[in-house]
PDB file of C-alpha atoms in Angstrom:
ATOM      1  CA  UNK A   1       4.046  23.978   1.706  1.00  0.00           C
ATOM      2  CA  UNK A   2       7.673  24.176   0.597  1.00  0.00           C
ATOM      3  CA  UNK A   3       9.400  27.543   0.286  1.00  0.00           C
ATOM      4  CA  UNK A   4       9.618  27.310  -3.505  1.00  0.00           C
ATOM      5  CA  UNK A   5       5.895  26.564  -3.744  1.00  0.00           C
ATOM      6  CA  UNK A   6       5.117  29.517  -1.470  1.00  0.00           C
ATOM      7  CA  UNK A   7       7.312  31.770  -3.636  1.00  0.00           C
ATOM      8  CA  UNK A   8       5.554  30.557  -6.807  1.00  0.00           C
ATOM      9  CA  UNK A   9       2.191  31.229  -5.164  1.00  0.00           C
ATOM     10  CA  UNK A  10       3.373  34.752  -4.319  1.00  0.00           C
ATOM     11  CA  UNK A  11       4.389  35.325  -7.953  1.00  0.00           C
ATOM     12  CA  UNK A  12       1.026  34.071  -9.190  1.00  0.00           C
ATOM     13  CA  UNK A  13      -0.724  36.366  -6.706  1.00  0.00           C
ATOM     14  CA  UNK A  14       0.957  39.476  -8.177  1.00  0.00           C
ATOM     15  CA  UNK A  15      -1.337  41.879  -9.950  1.00  0.00           C
ATOM     16  CA  UNK A  16      -0.723  42.385 -13.681  1.00  0.00           C
ATOM     17  CA  UNK A  17       0.673  45.904 -13.197  1.00  0.00           C
ATOM     18  CA  UNK A  18       3.077  44.877 -10.373  1.00  0.00           C
ATOM     19  CA  UNK A  19       6.741  44.488 -11.259  1.00  0.00           C
ATOM     20  CA  UNK A  20       8.103  40.926 -10.962  1.00  0.00           C
ATOM     21  CA  UNK A  21      11.558  40.839  -9.373  1.00  0.00           C
ATOM     22  CA  UNK A  22      12.657  37.243  -8.827  1.00  0.00           C
ATOM     23  CA  UNK A  23      15.526  38.169  -6.507  1.00  0.00           C
ATOM     24  CA  UNK A  24      13.256  40.009  -4.055  1.00  0.00           C
ATOM     25  CA  UNK A  25      10.713  37.196  -3.874  1.00  0.00           C
ATOM     26  CA  UNK A  26      13.475  34.564  -3.674  1.00  0.00           C
ATOM     27  CA  UNK A  27      15.117  36.419  -0.780  1.00  0.00           C
ATOM     28  CA  UNK A  28      11.797  36.752   1.041  1.00  0.00           C
ATOM     29  CA  UNK A  29      11.114  32.979   0.817  1.00  0.00           C
ATOM     30  CA  UNK A  30      14.727  31.819   1.146  1.00  0.00           C
ATOM     31  CA  UNK A  31      15.071  30.182  -2.264  1.00  0.00           C
ATOM     32  CA  UNK A  32      17.541  30.491  -5.098  1.00  0.00           C
ATOM     33  CA  UNK A  33      16.460  33.199  -7.590  1.00  0.00           C
ATOM     34  CA  UNK A  34      17.593  31.155 -10.592  1.00  0.00           C
ATOM     35  CA  UNK A  35      15.594  28.128  -9.469  1.00  0.00           C
ATOM     36  CA  UNK A  36      12.544  30.296  -8.840  1.00  0.00           C
ATOM     37  CA  UNK A  37      12.835  31.903 -12.271  1.00  0.00           C
ATOM     38  CA  UNK A  38      13.245  28.577 -14.098  1.00  0.00           C
ATOM     39  CA  UNK A  39      10.401  26.974 -12.164  1.00  0.00           C
ATOM     40  CA  UNK A  40       8.076  29.926 -12.797  1.00  0.00           C
ATOM     41  CA  UNK A  41       8.817  29.987 -16.525  1.00  0.00           C
ATOM     42  CA  UNK A  42       8.262  26.211 -16.739  1.00  0.00           C
ATOM     43  CA  UNK A  43      11.852  25.437 -17.748  1.00  0.00           C
ATOM     44  CA  UNK A  44      12.397  23.144 -14.775  1.00  0.00           C
ATOM     45  CA  UNK A  45      10.198  21.334 -12.284  1.00  0.00           C
ATOM     46  CA  UNK A  46      10.451  19.822  -8.836  1.00  0.00           C
ATOM     47  CA  UNK A  47      12.343  16.587  -8.274  1.00  0.00           C
ATOM     48  CA  UNK A  48       9.126  14.921  -7.241  1.00  0.00           C
ATOM     49  CA  UNK A  49       7.389  15.936 -10.478  1.00  0.00           C
ATOM     50  CA  UNK A  50      10.388  14.779 -12.522  1.00  0.00           C
ATOM     51  CA  UNK A  51      10.490  11.454 -10.661  1.00  0.00           C
ATOM     52  CA  UNK A  52       6.792  10.839 -11.351  1.00  0.00           C
ATOM     53  CA  UNK A  53       7.463  10.983 -15.088  1.00  0.00           C
ATOM     54  CA  UNK A  54      10.249   8.437 -14.686  1.00  0.00           C
ATOM     55  CA  UNK A  55       8.075   5.948 -12.778  1.00  0.00           C
ATOM     56  CA  UNK A  56       7.235   2.809 -14.732  1.00  0.00           C
ATOM     57  CA  UNK A  57       3.662   2.841 -13.406  1.00  0.00           C
ATOM     58  CA  UNK A  58       1.717   6.102 -13.286  1.00  0.00           C
ATOM     59  CA  UNK A  59       0.873   7.281  -9.730  1.00  0.00           C
ATOM     60  CA  UNK A  60      -2.855   6.948 -10.493  1.00  0.00           C
ATOM     61  CA  UNK A  61      -2.333   3.299 -11.457  1.00  0.00           C
ATOM     62  CA  UNK A  62      -0.313   2.768  -8.282  1.00  0.00           C
ATOM     63  CA  UNK A  63      -3.243   4.141  -6.259  1.00  0.00           C
ATOM     64  CA  UNK A  64      -5.557   1.673  -8.020  1.00  0.00           C
ATOM     65  CA  UNK A  65      -3.078  -1.130  -7.299  1.00  0.00           C
ATOM     66  CA  UNK A  66      -3.086  -0.195  -3.602  1.00  0.00           C
ATOM     67  CA  UNK A  67      -6.903  -0.310  -3.576  1.00  0.00           C
ATOM     68  CA  UNK A  68      -6.752  -3.754  -5.217  1.00  0.00           C
ATOM     69  CA  UNK A  69      -4.241  -4.986  -2.608  1.00  0.00           C
ATOM     70  CA  UNK A  70      -6.564  -3.710   0.135  1.00  0.00           C
ATOM     71  CA  UNK A  71      -9.565  -5.526  -1.360  1.00  0.00           C
ATOM     72  CA  UNK A  72      -7.605  -8.775  -1.671  1.00  0.00           C
ATOM     73  CA  UNK A  73      -6.267  -8.453   1.877  1.00  0.00           C
ATOM     74  CA  UNK A  74      -9.762  -7.895   3.300  1.00  0.00           C
ATOM     75  CA  UNK A  75     -10.822 -11.136   1.602  1.00  0.00           C
ATOM     76  CA  UNK A  76      -7.873 -12.947   3.189  1.00  0.00           C
ATOM     77  CA  UNK A  77      -5.944 -13.230  -0.088  1.00  0.00           C
ATOM     78  CA  UNK A  78      -2.902 -11.016   0.424  1.00  0.00           C
ATOM     79  CA  UNK A  79      -0.975 -11.014  -2.882  1.00  0.00           C
ATOM     80  CA  UNK A  80       2.619 -12.139  -3.317  1.00  0.00           C
ATOM     81  CA  UNK A  81       5.422 -10.059  -4.812  1.00  0.00           C
ATOM     82  CA  UNK A  82       5.082 -11.831  -8.149  1.00  0.00           C
ATOM     83  CA  UNK A  83       1.326 -11.168  -8.305  1.00  0.00           C
ATOM     84  CA  UNK A  84       1.902  -7.464  -7.643  1.00  0.00           C
ATOM     85  CA  UNK A  85       4.693  -7.292 -10.233  1.00  0.00           C
ATOM     86  CA  UNK A  86       2.524  -9.059 -12.847  1.00  0.00           C
ATOM     87  CA  UNK A  87      -0.418  -6.716 -12.275  1.00  0.00           C
ATOM     88  CA  UNK A  88       1.842  -3.647 -12.360  1.00  0.00           C
ATOM     89  CA  UNK A  89       3.502  -4.933 -15.559  1.00  0.00           C
ATOM     90  CA  UNK A  90       0.079  -5.124 -17.187  1.00  0.00           C
ATOM     91  CA  UNK A  91      -0.693  -1.573 -16.065  1.00  0.00           C
ATOM     92  CA  UNK A  92       2.672  -0.303 -17.367  1.00  0.00           C
ATOM     93  CA  UNK A  93       2.346  -2.386 -20.529  1.00  0.00           C
ATOM     94  CA  UNK A  94       5.936  -3.563 -20.111  1.00  0.00           C
ATOM     95  CA  UNK A  95       7.757  -6.122 -17.996  1.00  0.00           C
ATOM     96  CA  UNK A  96       8.910  -4.599 -14.713  1.00  0.00           C
ATOM     97  CA  UNK A  97      12.117  -5.566 -12.936  1.00  0.00           C
ATOM     98  CA  UNK A  98      12.379  -7.830  -9.904  1.00  0.00           C
ATOM     99  CA  UNK A  99      13.048  -4.940  -7.495  1.00  0.00           C
ATOM    100  CA  UNK A 100      10.126  -2.811  -8.715  1.00  0.00           C
ATOM    101  CA  UNK A 101       7.941  -4.199  -5.901  1.00  0.00           C
ATOM    102  CA  UNK A 102      10.536  -3.135  -3.290  1.00  0.00           C
ATOM    103  CA  UNK A 103      10.533   0.420  -4.640  1.00  0.00           C
ATOM    104  CA  UNK A 104       6.711   0.411  -4.828  1.00  0.00           C
ATOM    105  CA  UNK A 105       6.444  -0.659  -1.177  1.00  0.00           C
ATOM    106  CA  UNK A 106       9.044   1.954  -0.164  1.00  0.00           C
ATOM    107  CA  UNK A 107       7.174   4.734  -2.032  1.00  0.00           C
ATOM    108  CA  UNK A 108       3.907   3.669  -0.406  1.00  0.00           C
ATOM    109  CA  UNK A 109       5.199   2.517   2.979  1.00  0.00           C
ATOM    110  CA  UNK A 110       2.445   4.454   4.734  1.00  0.00           C
ATOM    111  CA  UNK A 111      -0.177   2.366   2.882  1.00  0.00           C
ATOM    112  CA  UNK A 112       1.286  -1.115   2.307  1.00  0.00           C
ATOM    113  CA  UNK A 113       3.716  -3.419   4.083  1.00  0.00           C
ATOM    114  CA  UNK A 114       5.696  -6.528   3.253  1.00  0.00           C
ATOM    115  CA  UNK A 115       5.193  -9.310   5.753  1.00  0.00           C
ATOM    116  CA  UNK A 116       6.189 -12.949   6.042  1.00  0.00           C
ATOM    117  CA  UNK A 117       3.204 -15.225   6.475  1.00  0.00           C
ATOM    118  CA  UNK A 118       2.915 -18.753   7.724  1.00  0.00           C
ATOM    119  CA  UNK A 119       0.679 -20.627   5.303  1.00  0.00           C
ATOM    120  CA  UNK A 120      -2.089 -22.913   6.447  1.00  0.00           C
ATOM    121  CA  UNK A 121      -2.294 -26.445   5.171  1.00  0.00           C
ATOM    122  CA  UNK A 122      -4.730 -27.362   2.394  1.00  0.00           C
ATOM    123  CA  UNK A 123      -7.367 -28.955   4.656  1.00  0.00           C
ATOM    124  CA  UNK A 124      -7.501 -25.892   6.922  1.00  0.00           C
ATOM    125  CA  UNK A 125      -7.846 -23.625   3.887  1.00  0.00           C
ATOM    126  CA  UNK A 126     -10.763 -25.711   2.548  1.00  0.00           C
ATOM    127  CA  UNK A 127     -12.442 -25.631   5.967  1.00  0.00           C
ATOM    128  CA  UNK A 128     -12.116 -21.856   6.238  1.00  0.00           C
ATOM    129  CA  UNK A 129     -15.566 -20.508   5.336  1.00  0.00           C
ATOM    130  CA  UNK A 130     -18.244 -18.569   7.196  1.00  0.00           C
ATOM    131  CA  UNK A 131     -20.835 -21.308   6.727  1.00  0.00           C
ATOM    132  CA  UNK A 132     -18.515 -23.962   8.174  1.00  0.00           C
ATOM    133  CA  UNK A 133     -17.745 -21.738  11.164  1.00  0.00           C
ATOM    134  CA  UNK A 134     -21.476 -21.277  11.778  1.00  0.00           C
ATOM    135  CA  UNK A 135     -22.070 -25.034  11.589  1.00  0.00           C
ATOM    136  CA  UNK A 136     -19.183 -25.674  13.972  1.00  0.00           C
ATOM    137  CA  UNK A 137     -20.396 -23.222  16.601  1.00  0.00           C
ATOM    138  CA  UNK A 138     -23.996 -24.458  16.316  1.00  0.00           C
ATOM    139  CA  UNK A 139     -22.784 -28.023  16.895  1.00  0.00           C
ATOM    140  CA  UNK A 140     -20.567 -26.861  19.756  1.00  0.00           C
ATOM    141  CA  UNK A 141     -23.539 -25.056  21.389  1.00  0.00           C
ATOM    142  CA  UNK A 142     -25.679 -28.222  21.023  1.00  0.00           C
ATOM    143  CA  UNK A 143     -23.019 -30.393  22.667  1.00  0.00           C
ATOM    144  CA  UNK A 144     -22.445 -27.902  25.482  1.00  0.00           C
ATOM    145  CA  UNK A 145     -26.199 -27.861  26.160  1.00  0.00           C
ATOM    146  CA  UNK A 146     -26.585 -31.643  25.743  1.00  0.00           C
ATOM    147  CA  UNK A 147     -23.796 -32.522  28.191  1.00  0.00           C
ATOM    148  CA  UNK A 148     -24.348 -29.463  30.426  1.00  0.00           C
ATOM    149  CA  UNK A 149     -20.717 -28.344  30.138  1.00  0.00           C
ATOM    150  CA  UNK A 150     -19.977 -25.404  32.400  1.00  0.00           C
ATOM    151  CA  UNK A 151     -17.838 -22.507  31.098  1.00  0.00           C
ATOM    152  CA  UNK A 152     -15.129 -23.263  33.671  1.00  0.00           C
ATOM    153  CA  UNK A 153     -14.618 -26.659  32.003  1.00  0.00           C
ATOM    154  CA  UNK A 154     -14.043 -25.233  28.511  1.00  0.00           C
ATOM    155  CA  UNK A 155     -10.436 -24.835  27.394  1.00  0.00           C
ATOM    156  CA  UNK A 156      -8.685 -23.453  24.339  1.00  0.00           C
ATOM    157  CA  UNK A 157      -6.344 -25.723  22.409  1.00  0.00           C
ATOM    158  CA  UNK A 158      -3.566 -24.594  20.084  1.00  0.00           C
ATOM    159  CA  UNK A 159      -3.904 -26.528  16.829  1.00  0.00           C
ATOM    160  CA  UNK A 160      -0.350 -25.731  15.708  1.00  0.00           C
ATOM    161  CA  UNK A 161       0.870 -29.021  17.132  1.00  0.00           C
ATOM    162  CA  UNK A 162      -1.395 -30.911  14.738  1.00  0.00           C
ATOM    163  CA  UNK A 163      -0.574 -29.163  11.456  1.00  0.00           C
ATOM    164  CA  UNK A 164       0.008 -31.656   8.661  1.00  0.00           C
ATOM    165  CA  UNK A 165       1.236 -30.756   5.180  1.00  0.00           C
ATOM    166  CA  UNK A 166       2.650 -27.389   6.206  1.00  0.00           C
ATOM    167  CA  UNK A 167       3.863 -25.228   3.347  1.00  0.00           C
ATOM    168  CA  UNK A 168       6.847 -22.905   3.524  1.00  0.00           C
ATOM    169  CA  UNK A 169       6.535 -19.300   4.605  1.00  0.00           C
ATOM    170  CA  UNK A 170       6.129 -16.629   1.951  1.00  0.00           C
ATOM    171  CA  UNK A 171       6.295 -12.846   1.702  1.00  0.00           C
ATOM    172  CA  UNK A 172       2.934 -11.168   1.230  1.00  0.00           C
ATOM    173  CA  UNK A 173       1.947  -7.554   0.697  1.00  0.00           C
ATOM    174  CA  UNK A 174      -0.757  -6.102   2.936  1.00  0.00           C
TER     175      UNK A 174
END
């Protein structure tokens, strides 16, 4: 808890018949008496509270956007900057600037990250499904059993050398 918040809590804890002296409480908590007085009377507020009112997208909507990014990422569909900006623009009901996503990621750096991805070609994307993986491993098991292949004769092969139709890298948000 910040000193100013502790001082405000002390003021709110005073009994109705106790005398309120801002300078004494401010000195005790190491805050400016004028700031404490203005904050207590509701004339001013913290920088964080003021900044929240200046945000284009309400913090609650940003939390929902983070949940949406998480759901997309878990499905293997990490959104691009433009997707995030379009969704946020709909939430804010106004067009957001190009750098809004950068500020969003910075504000929520403990929850989301920007990362360059290497895209997979179209045929690999079409082949990427749970059912196709199951079929592949069932067929592999049949062939291993049929030809009595021992584990010491099984090798891993890097398919990167065979990628055809590679797309350019893009920045995704996870």
